[in-house]
Short mmCIF file of C-alpha atoms in Angstrom, two decimals:
data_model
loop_
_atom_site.label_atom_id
_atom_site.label_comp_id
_atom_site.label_asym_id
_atom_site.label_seq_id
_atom_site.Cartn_x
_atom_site.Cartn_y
_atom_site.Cartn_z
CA UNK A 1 0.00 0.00 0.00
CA UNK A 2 1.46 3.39 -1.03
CA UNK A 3 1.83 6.06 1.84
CA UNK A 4 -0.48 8.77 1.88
CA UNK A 5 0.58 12.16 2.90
CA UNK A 6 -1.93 14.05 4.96
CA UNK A 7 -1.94 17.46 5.26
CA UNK A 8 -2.65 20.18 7.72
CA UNK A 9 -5.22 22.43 7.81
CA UNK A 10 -5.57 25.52 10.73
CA UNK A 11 -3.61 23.02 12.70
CA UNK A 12 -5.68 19.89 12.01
CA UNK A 13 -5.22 16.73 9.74
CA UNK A 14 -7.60 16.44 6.99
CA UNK A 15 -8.06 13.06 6.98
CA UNK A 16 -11.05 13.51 3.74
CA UNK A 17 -12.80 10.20 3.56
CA UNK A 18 -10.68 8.21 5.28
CA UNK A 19 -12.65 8.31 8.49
CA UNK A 20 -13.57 10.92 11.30
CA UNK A 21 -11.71 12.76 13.56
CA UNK A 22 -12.69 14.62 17.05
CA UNK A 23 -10.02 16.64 18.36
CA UNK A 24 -9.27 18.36 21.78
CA UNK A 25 -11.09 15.82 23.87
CA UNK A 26 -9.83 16.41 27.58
CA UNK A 27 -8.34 13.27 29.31
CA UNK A 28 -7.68 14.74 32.42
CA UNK A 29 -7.60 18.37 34.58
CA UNK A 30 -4.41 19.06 35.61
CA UNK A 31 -4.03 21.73 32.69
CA UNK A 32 -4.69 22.76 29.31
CA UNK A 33 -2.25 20.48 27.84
CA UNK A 34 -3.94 17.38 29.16
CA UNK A 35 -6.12 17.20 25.36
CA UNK A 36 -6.13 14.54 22.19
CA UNK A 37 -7.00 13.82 19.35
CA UNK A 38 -8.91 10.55 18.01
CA UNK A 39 -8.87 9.58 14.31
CA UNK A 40 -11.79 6.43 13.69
CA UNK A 41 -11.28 4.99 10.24
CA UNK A 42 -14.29 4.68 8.00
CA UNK A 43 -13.74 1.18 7.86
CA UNK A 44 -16.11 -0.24 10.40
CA UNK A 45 -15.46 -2.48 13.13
CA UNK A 46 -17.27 -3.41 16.57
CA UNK A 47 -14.28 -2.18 18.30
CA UNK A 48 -11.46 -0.47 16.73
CA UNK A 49 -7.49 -1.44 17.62
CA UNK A 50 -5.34 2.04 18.23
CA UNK A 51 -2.19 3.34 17.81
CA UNK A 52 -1.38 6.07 20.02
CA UNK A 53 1.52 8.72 18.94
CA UNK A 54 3.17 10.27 21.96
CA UNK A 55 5.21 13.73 19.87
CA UNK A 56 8.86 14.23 21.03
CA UNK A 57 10.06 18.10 22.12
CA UNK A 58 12.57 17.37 25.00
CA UNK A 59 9.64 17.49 27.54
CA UNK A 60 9.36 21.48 26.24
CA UNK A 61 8.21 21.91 22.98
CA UNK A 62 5.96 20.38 19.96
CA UNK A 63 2.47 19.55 19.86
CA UNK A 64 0.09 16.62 18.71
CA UNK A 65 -0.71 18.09 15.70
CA UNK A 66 2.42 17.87 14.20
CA UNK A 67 4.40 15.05 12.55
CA UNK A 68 1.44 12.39 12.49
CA UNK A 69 1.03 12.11 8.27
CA UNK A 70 2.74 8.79 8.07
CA UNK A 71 0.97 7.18 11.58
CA UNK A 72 -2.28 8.12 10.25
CA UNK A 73 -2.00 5.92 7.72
CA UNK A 74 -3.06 3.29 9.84
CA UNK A 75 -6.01 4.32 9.24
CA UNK A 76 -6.10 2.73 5.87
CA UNK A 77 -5.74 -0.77 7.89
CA UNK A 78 -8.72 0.03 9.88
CA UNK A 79 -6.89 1.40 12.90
CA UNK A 80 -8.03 3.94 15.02
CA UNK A 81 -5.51 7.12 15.74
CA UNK A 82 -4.74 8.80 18.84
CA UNK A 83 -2.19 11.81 19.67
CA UNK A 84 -1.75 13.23 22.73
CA UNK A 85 -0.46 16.26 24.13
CA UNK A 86 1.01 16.05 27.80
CA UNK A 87 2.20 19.31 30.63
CA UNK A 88 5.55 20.06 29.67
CA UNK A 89 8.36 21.04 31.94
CA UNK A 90 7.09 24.73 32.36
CA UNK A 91 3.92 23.10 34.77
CA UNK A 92 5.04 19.30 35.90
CA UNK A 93 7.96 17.81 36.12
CA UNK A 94 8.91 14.73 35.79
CA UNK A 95 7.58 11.58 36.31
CA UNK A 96 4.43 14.06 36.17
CA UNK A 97 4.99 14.33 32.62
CA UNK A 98 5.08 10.66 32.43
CA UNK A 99 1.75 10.48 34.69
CA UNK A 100 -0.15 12.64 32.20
CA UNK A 101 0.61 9.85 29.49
CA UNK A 102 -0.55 7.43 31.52
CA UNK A 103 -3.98 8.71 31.84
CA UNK A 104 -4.37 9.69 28.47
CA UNK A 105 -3.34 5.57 27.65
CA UNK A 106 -5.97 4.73 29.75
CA UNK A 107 -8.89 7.17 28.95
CA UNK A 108 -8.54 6.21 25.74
CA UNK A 109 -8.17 2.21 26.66
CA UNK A 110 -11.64 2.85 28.19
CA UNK A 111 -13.13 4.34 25.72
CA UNK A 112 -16.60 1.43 24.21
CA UNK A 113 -15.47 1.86 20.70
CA UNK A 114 -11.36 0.84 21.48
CA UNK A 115 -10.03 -2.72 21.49
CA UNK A 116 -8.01 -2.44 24.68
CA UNK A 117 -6.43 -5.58 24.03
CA UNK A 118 -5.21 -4.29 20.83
CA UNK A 119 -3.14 -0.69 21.39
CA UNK A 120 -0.27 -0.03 19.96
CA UNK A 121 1.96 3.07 21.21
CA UNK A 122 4.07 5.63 18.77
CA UNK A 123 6.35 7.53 20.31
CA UNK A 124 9.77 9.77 18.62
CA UNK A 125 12.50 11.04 20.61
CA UNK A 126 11.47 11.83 23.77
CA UNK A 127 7.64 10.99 22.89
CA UNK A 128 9.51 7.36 22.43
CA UNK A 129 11.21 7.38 25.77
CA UNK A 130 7.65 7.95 27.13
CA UNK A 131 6.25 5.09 25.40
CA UNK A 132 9.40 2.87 26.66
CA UNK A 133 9.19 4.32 30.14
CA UNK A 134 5.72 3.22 30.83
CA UNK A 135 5.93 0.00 29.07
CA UNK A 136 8.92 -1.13 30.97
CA UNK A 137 8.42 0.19 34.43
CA UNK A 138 4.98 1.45 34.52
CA UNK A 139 2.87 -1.29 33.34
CA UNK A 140 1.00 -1.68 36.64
CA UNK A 141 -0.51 1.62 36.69
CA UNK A 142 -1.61 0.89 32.92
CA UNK A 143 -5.52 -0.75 32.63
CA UNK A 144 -4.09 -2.95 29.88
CA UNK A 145 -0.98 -4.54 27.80
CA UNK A 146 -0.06 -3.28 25.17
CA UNK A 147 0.25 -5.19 22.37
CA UNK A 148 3.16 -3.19 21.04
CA UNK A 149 5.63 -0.60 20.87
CA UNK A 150 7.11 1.40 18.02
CA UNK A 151 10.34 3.56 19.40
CA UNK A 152 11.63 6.03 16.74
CA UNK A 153 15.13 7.40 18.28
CA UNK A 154 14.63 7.36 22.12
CA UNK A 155 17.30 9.28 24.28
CA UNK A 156 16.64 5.77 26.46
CA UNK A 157 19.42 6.83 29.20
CA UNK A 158 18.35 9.83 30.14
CA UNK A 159 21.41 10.06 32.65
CA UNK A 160 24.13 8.90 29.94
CA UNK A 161 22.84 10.95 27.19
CA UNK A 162 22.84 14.42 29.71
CA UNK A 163 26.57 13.73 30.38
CA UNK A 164 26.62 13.20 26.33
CA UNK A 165 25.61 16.57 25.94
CA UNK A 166 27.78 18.10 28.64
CA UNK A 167 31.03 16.14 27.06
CA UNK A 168 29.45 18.11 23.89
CA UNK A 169 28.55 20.94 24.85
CA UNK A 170 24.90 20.96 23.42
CA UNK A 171 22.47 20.86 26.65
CA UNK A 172 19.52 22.73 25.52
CA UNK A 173 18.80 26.06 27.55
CA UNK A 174 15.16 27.47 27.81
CA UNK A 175 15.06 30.90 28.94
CA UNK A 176 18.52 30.95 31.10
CA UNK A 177 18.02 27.16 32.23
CA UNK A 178 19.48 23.62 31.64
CA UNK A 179 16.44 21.60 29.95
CA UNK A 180 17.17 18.75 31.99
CA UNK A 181 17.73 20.44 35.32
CA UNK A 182 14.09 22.31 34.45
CA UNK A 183 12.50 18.54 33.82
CA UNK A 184 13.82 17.08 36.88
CA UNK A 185 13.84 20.20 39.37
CA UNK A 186 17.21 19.62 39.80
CA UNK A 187 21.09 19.99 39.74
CA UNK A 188 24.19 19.00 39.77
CA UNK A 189 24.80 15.43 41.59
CA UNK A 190 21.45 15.45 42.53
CA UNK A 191 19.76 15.13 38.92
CA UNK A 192 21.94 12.42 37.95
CA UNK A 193 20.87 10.83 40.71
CA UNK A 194 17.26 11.87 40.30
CA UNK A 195 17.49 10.39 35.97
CA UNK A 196 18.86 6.81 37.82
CA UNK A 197 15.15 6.23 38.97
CA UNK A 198 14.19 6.55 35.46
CA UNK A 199 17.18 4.06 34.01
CA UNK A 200 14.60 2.29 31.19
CA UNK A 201 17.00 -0.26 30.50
CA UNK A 202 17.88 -1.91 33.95
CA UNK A 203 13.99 -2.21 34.57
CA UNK A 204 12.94 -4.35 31.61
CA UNK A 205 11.99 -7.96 33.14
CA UNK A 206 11.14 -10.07 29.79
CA UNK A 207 7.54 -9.87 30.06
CA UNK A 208 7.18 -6.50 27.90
CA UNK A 209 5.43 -6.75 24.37
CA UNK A 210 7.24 -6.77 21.22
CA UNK A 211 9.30 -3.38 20.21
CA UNK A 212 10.11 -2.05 16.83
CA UNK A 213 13.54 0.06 17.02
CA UNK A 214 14.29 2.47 14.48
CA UNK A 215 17.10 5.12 14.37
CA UNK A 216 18.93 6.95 12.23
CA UNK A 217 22.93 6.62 11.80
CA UNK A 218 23.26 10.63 10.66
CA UNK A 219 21.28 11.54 13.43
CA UNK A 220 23.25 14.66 15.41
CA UNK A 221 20.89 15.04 18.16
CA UNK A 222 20.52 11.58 19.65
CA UNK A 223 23.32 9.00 18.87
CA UNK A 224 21.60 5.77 17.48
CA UNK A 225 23.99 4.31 20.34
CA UNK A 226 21.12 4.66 22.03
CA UNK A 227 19.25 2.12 20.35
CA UNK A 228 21.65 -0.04 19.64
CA UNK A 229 21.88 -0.28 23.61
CA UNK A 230 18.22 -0.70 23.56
CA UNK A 231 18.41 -3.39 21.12
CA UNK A 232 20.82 -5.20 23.47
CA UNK A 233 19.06 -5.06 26.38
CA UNK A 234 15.91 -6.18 25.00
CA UNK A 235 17.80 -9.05 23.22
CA UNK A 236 19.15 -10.18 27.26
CA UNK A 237 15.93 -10.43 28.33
CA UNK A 238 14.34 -12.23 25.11
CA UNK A 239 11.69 -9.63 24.59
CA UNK A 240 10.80 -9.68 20.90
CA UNK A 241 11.74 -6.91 18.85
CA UNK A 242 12.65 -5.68 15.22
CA UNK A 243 15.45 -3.16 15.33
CA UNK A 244 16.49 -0.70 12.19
CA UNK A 245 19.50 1.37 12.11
CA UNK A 246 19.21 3.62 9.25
CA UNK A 247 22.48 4.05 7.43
CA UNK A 248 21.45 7.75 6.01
CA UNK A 249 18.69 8.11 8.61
CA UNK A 250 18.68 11.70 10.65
CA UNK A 251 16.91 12.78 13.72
CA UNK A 252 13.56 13.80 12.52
CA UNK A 253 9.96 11.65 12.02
CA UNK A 254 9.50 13.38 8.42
CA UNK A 255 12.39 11.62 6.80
CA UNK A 256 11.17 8.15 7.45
CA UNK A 257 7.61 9.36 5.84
CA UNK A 258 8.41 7.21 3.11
CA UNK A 259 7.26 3.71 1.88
CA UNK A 260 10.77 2.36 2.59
CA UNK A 261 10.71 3.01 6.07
CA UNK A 262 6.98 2.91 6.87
CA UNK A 263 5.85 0.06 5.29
CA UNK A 264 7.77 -2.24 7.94
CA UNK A 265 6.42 -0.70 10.65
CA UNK A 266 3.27 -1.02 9.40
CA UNK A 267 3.96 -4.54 8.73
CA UNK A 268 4.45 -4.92 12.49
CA UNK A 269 1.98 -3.11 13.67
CA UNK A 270 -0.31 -4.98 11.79
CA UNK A 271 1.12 -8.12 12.72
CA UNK A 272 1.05 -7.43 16.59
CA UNK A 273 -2.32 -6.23 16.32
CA UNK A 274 -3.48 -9.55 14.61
CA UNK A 275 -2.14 -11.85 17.54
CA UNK A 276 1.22 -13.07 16.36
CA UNK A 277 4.33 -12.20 14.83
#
């Protein structure tokens, strides 16, 4: 199936005849943030499997409107479409941030017309970590499984890649502060120690769902080390997972909207959402 770019218009998808769409739907109250948006494809089911995109930004910036063309083509397999925005760093920090995601996950899980046995979360960069976070340590405070995860270039040591950027000089400043110091509430010795709680990859057990890995060689803001690392782990633990290293790939979700890199996750999206890989 060819990939179908959507586009934006007054900054919402027109999705034409390819189903309906309700946007801004609150999922909880802690702020103006806590909205999504829920794509249901015209092809009709009695309850619809989901993929929920979770945008990157660093835990400041981006929205849920932007960078979904190429997951809202699973609407042409008769999946339902979710993306979510969450508090950024400005109003919660984290693991509120993370907390936020969770009950958006699980609004939508409860929703009549959603398959919560079949959900599928979409995160990139820091959207990614997110999805990873939750999966591997928070999956009791989630009201189902989900049947998969699709990680597109996940900073997934949050302590290691801070020091990466320090080596580098390239920590990200927002208005006179350290990003990371902003996220965490704080500094020094004290925020390493605070991103060790978070430490994705000594918490997976073996009983997470199946991953799909994908990251970009070229890409200059997160080293595909990352992944690679990932892809390790999981591989320890025997939790299933496809993992793509991009030779030419760079650090962006618009450069895999392309038939050559969407068409296998699509693939395995439809194959964990079909019972069996």
């Amino acid at each position: 199936m060819e990939l179908k770019i959507y586009e934006v218009v007054n900054q919402q998808y027109n999705i034409g005849g390819d189903g309906t769409a309700e946007f801004d739907i609150p999922y909880a109250v802690h702020s103006e943030k806590n909205k999504l948006d829920l794509y249901i494809p015209t092809i009709k089911r009695e309850r619809y499997p989901l993929v929920v995109f979770i945008h990157g930004g660093a835990f400041f910036k981006s929205s849920k409107e932007r960078h979904l063309s190429n997951v809202l083509n699973c609407l042409l397999y008769g999946y339902a479409v979710a993306s979510i925005n969450y508090r950024f760093n400005d109003e919660a920090a984290y693991p509120e941030i993370r907390m936020d995601c969770i009950e958006a996950f699980n609004f939508l899980a409860a929703r009549p017309e959603i398959d919560d046995k079949k959900i599928v979360l979409w995160g990139e960069s820091h959207g990614a970590y997110l999805a990873d976070d939750i999966t591997v340590s928070c999956s009791h405070m989630l009201q189902f499984k989900p049947a998969g995860i699709v990680s597109f270039y996940a900073p997934i040591d949050l302590k290691d890649f801070y020091l990466y950027k320090e080596e580098h000089h390239e920590h990200v400043m927002v208005d006179g502060y350290e990003n990371d110091s902003v996220t965490f509430r704080v500094e020094g010795d004290s925020l390493l120690k605070e991103m060790e709680k978070y430490a994705v990859l000594k918490n997976i057990s073996g009983q997470e769902p199946p991953f799909y890995l994908l990251h970009g060689k070229q890409d200059d803001t997160i080293p595909y080390r990352y992944t690679k690392e990932f892809d390790r782990a999981l591989a320890e633990k025997k939790v299933e997972h496809v993992t793509d290293i991009v030779e030419d790939g760079i650090h962006g979700i618009d450069f895999y909207a392309s038939p050559k890199y969407n068409a296998p996750v699509l693939r395995f999206i439809e194959s964990v959402m079909e019972g069996g890989r």
